[in-house]
C-alpha positions as a printed NumPy array, in Angstrom:
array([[147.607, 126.259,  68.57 ],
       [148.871, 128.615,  71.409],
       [149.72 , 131.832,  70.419],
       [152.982, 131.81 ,  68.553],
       [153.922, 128.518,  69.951],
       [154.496, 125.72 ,  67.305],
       [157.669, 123.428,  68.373],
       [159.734, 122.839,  65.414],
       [159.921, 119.345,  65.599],
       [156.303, 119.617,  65.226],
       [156.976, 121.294,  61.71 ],
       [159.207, 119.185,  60.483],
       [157.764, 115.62 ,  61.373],
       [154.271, 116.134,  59.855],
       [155.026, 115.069,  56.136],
       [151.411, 115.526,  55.472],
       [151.463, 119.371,  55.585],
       [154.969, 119.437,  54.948],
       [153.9  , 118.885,  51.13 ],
       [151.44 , 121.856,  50.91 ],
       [152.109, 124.273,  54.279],
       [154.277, 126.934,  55.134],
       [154.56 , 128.38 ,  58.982],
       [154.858, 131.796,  59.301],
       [156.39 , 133.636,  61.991],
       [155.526, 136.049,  65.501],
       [157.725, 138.869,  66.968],
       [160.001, 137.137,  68.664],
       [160.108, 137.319,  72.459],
       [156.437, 138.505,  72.212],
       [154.547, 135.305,  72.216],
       [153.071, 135.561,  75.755],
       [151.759, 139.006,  74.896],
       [150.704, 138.301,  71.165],
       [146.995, 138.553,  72.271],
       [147.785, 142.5  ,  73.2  ],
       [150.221, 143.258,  70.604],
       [146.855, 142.077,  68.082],
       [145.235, 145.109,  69.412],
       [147.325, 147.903,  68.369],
       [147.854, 146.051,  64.987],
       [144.301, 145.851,  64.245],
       [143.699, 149.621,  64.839],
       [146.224, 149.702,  62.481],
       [144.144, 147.863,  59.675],
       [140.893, 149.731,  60.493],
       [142.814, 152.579,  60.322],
       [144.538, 152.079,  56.691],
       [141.04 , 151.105,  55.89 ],
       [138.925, 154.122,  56.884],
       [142.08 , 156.858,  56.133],
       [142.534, 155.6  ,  52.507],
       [139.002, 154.747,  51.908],
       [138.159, 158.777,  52.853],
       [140.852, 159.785,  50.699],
       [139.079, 158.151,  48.026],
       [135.793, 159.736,  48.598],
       [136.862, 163.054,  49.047],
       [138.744, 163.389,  45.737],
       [135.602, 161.824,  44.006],
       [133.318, 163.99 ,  45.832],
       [135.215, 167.185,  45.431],
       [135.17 , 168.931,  42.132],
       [138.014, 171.036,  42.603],
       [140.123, 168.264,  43.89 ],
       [139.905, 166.447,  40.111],
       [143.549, 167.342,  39.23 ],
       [146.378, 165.177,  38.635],
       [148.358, 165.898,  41.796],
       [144.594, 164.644,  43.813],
       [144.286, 161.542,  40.944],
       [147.622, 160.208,  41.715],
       [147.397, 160.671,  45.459],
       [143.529, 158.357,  44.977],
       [146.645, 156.049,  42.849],
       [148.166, 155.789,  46.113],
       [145.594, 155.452,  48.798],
       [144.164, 152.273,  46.357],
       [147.809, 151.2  ,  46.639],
       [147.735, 151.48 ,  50.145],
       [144.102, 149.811,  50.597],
       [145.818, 146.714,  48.236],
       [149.166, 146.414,  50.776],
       [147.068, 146.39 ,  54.112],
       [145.035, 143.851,  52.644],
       [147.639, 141.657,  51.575],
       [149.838, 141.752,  54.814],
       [147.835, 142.756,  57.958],
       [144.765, 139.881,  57.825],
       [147.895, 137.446,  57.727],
       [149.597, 139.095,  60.707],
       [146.45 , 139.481,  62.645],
       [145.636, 135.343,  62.391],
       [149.129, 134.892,  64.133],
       [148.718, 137.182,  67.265],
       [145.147, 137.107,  67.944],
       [144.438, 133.363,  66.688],
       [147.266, 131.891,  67.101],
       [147.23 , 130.692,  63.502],
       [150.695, 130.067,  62.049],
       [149.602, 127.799,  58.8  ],
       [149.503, 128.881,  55.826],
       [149.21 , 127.073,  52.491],
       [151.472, 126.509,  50.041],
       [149.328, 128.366,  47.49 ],
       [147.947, 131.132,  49.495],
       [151.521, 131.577,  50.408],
       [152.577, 131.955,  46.796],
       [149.149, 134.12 ,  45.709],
       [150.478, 136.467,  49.155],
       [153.574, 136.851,  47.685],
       [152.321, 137.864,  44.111],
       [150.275, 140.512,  45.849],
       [152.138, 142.096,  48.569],
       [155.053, 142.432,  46.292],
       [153.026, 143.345,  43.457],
       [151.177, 146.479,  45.822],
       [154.716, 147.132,  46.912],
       [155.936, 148.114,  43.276],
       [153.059, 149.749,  42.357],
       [153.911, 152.025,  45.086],
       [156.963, 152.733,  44.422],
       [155.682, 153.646,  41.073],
       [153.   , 155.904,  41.981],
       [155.345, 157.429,  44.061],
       [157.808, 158.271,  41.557],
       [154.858, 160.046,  39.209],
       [154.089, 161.856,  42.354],
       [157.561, 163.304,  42.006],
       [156.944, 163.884,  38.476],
       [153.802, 165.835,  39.171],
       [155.363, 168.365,  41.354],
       [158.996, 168.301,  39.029],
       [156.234, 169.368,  36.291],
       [154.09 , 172.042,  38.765],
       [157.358, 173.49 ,  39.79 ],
       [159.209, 173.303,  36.741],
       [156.585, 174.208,  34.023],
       [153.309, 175.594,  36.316],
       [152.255, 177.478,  32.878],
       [151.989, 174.138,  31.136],
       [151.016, 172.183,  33.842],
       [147.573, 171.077,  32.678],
       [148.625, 170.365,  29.055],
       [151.378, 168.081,  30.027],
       [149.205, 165.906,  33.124],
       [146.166, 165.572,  31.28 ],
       [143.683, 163.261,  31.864],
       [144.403, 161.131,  29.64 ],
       [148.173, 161.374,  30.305],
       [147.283, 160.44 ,  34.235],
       [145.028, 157.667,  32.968],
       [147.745, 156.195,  30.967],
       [150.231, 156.654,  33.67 ],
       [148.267, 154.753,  35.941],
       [147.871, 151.595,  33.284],
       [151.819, 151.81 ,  32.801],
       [152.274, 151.424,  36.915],
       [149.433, 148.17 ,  36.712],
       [151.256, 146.163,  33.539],
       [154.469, 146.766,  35.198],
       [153.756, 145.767,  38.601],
       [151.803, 142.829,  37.441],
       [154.14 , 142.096,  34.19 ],
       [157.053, 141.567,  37.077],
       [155.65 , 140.152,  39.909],
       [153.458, 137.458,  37.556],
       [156.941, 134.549,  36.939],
       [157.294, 135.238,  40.919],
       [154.832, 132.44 ,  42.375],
       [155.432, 130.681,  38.935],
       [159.185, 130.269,  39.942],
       [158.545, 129.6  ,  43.596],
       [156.022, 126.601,  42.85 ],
       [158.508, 124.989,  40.63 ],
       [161.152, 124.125,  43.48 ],
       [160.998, 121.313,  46.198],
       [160.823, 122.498,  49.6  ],
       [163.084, 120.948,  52.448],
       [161.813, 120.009,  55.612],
       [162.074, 122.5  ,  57.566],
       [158.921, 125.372,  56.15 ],
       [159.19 , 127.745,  59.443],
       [159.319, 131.321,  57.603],
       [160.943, 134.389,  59.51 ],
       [158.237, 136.366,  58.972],
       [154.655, 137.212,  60.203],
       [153.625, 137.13 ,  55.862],
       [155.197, 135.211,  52.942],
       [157.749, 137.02 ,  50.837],
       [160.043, 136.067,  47.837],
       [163.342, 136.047,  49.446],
       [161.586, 134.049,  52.572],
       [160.105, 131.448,  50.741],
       [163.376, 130.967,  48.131],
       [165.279, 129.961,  51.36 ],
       [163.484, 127.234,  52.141],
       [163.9  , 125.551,  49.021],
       [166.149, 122.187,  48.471],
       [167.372, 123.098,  45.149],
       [169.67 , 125.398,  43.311],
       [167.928, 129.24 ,  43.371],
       [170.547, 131.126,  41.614],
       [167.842, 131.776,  38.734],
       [164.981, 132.741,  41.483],
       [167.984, 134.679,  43.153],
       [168.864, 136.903,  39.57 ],
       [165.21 , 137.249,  39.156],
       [164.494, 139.005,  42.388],
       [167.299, 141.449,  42.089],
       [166.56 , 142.246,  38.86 ],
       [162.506, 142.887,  39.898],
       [164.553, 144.979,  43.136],
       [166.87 , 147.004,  40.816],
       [164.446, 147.858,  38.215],
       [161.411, 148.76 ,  40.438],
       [162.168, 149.953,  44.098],
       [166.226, 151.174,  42.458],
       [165.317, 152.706,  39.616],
       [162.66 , 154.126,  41.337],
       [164.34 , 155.989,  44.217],
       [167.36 , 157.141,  42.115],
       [165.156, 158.974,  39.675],
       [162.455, 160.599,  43.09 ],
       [165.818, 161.903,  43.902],
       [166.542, 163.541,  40.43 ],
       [163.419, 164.899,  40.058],
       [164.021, 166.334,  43.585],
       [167.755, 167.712,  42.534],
       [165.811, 169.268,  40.23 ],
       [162.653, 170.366,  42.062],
       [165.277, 172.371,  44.65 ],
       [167.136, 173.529,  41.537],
       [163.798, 175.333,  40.521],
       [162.871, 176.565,  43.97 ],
       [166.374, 178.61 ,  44.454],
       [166.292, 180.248,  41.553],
       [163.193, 181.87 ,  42.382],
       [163.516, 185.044,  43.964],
       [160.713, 185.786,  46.58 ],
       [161.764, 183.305,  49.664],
       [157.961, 183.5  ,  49.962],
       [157.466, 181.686,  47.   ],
       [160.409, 179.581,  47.612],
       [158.464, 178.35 ,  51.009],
       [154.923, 177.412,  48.998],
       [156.818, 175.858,  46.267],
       [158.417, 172.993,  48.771],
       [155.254, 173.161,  50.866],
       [153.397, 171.228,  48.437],
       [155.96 , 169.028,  48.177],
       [156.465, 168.135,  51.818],
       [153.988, 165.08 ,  51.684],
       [155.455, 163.693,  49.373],
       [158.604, 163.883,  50.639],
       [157.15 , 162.019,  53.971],
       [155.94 , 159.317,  51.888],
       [158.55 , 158.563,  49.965],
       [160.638, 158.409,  53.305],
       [158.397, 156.321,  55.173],
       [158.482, 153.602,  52.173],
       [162.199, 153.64 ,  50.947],
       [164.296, 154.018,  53.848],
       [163.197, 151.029,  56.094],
       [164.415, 148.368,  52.381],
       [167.301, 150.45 ,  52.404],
       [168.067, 149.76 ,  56.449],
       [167.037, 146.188,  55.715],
       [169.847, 145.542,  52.719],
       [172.373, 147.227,  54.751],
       [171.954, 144.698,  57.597],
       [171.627, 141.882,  55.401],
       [175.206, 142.901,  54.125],
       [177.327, 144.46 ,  56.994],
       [175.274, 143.783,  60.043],
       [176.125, 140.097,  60.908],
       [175.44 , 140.859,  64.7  ],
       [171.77 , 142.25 ,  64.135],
       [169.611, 140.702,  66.635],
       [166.828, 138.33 ,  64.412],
       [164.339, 140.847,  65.167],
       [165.335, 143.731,  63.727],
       [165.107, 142.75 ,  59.976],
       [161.233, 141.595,  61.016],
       [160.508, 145.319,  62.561],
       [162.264, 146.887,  59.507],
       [159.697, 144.989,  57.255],
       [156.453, 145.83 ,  59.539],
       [157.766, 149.644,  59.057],
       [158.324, 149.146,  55.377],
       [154.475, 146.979,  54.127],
       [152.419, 147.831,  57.025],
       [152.752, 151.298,  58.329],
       [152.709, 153.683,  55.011],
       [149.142, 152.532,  54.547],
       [148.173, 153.746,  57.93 ],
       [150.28 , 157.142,  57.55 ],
       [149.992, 158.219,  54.275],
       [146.682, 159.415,  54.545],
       [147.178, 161.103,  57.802],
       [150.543, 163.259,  56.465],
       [148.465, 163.848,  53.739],
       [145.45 , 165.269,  55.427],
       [147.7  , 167.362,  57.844],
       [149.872, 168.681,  54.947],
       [147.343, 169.374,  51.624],
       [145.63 , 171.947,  52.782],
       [142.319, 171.16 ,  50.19 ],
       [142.314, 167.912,  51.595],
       [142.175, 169.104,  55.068],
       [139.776, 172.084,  54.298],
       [137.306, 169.048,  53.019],
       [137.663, 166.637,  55.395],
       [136.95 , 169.585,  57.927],
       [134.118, 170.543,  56.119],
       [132.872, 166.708,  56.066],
       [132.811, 166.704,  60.141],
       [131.963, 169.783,  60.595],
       [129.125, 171.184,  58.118],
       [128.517, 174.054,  59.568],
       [131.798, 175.086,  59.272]])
């Protein structure tokens, strides 16, 4: 096939793989360039890969580092390591292959897993947030409250729930008959995508995912932003403005993460309900921002900003130092 070039009569005449294919989707307006736009996109991948993998092996290598606030951010970097691996191999067959075929079951198994890594970092996000409402709050009785065990158990609670939700999801989906037309709108399959397509009534697949929406990625943010209501509480009641400063300062990465994962859904469900004008693209570049780029920038804001991270991976390139 030529690079993001499948006519749609093409898709919709072969019955054949019409029963058990899905065609996913390029940027459009980039199809002449899709061999280029690969490039930056697998930098992208090699870079999730080697940032989160380092994360990982400095927290296991470093001693000091074996605290909760260092266990939950290895939480998120396997998170992270999950997501790119899910989404960006997918992306990367469309622009540098050309490959826009998916099937029906790897379609279904991508959308267990990318929405599955998705909740699971929402979730280790939101202990993140409890680790530093706890380190701010109560830094006397920090280690008696995040023990290990507690973290351990923590992290088991964010796997059955991401799992326990996500598991009816390709269940659901392989139930319903599919019309004729499989061209998805985007570059990986997702719930919502896939529903579309179908020739039969979705209102139960519809309930589902906004219940798996509300209860993960809503309840989610509304309680990061408690803890934080609380977190700033805390910090200006202290007195010293110099401990005011350190207090947020190990809170800044976090804050950057939770950003960079949150607001590009939120942009996306606005324009799905008020902006009826957005050009097609723009929901498509609002989900590259939202599944692939936290995996490449997480460890990066988190290396710049925690300074025993930094002070480690400086000491891994330069020894001498």
């Amino acid at each position: 096939l030529l690079p993001g070039v499948l006519p749609l009569q093409v898709i919709m005449s072969d019955s054949n793989s019409n029963d058990t294919f899905f065609f996913l989707t390029g940027f459009p307006g980039l199809e002449t360039v899709h061999t280029w736009v690969s490039i930056p996109l697998c930098a992208m991948y090699v870079a999730s890969l080697a940032g989160n993998s380092l994360i990982l092996w400095v927290v296991r290598s470093e001693p000091t580092l074996h605290q909760p606030m260092y266990y939950f951010l290895s939480m998120l970097a396997l998170t992270d390591l999950g997501l790119s691996a899910s989404t960006l191999p997918t992306v990367l067959t469309i622009y540098m292959l050309g490959f826009r075929q998916v099937a029906k079951d790897v379609c279904l198994a991508q959308i267990f897993f990318i929405h599955t890594f998705s909740v699971m970092e929402s979730s280790v996000l939101l202990t993140m947030a409890f680790d530093r409402f706890v380190a701010i709050r109560s830094p006397l009785r920090y280690g008696t409250i995040l023990t290990n065990t507690r973290v351990a158990t923590l992290g088991l609670a964010i796997v059955v729930r991401s799992i326990g939700l996500l598991v009816p999801a390709p269940i659901m989906l392989k139930k319903l008959p599919y019309c004729q037309n499989r061209l998805l709108s985007h570059s990986y399959c997702l719930h919502p995508d896939v529903m579309k397509l179908a020739c039969a009534n979705t209102h139960i697949n519809s309930a589902y995912g906004l219940f798996v929406v509300l209860s993960t990625l809503g309840l989610d943010s509304v309680l990061i932003v408690l803890s934080y209501g609380l977190i700033f509480q805390t910090v200006l009641s202290i007195a010293s403005k110099g401990e005011n400063l350190k207090a947020l300062n190990t809170c800044v990465s976090h804050i950057c993460a939770v950003l960079l994962f949150y607001i590009p859904p939120i942009a996306m469900s606005m324009i799905h309900r008020f902006g009826k004008r957005t050009s097609p693209s723009t929901p498509m570049l609002l989900s590259y921002l939202h599944y692939l780029t936290p995996p490449v920038f997480n460890p990066v804001v988190y290396t710049i900003k925690t300074k025993e991270v930094r002070l480690r991976m400086l000491r891994l390139f330069q020894p001498g130092r």
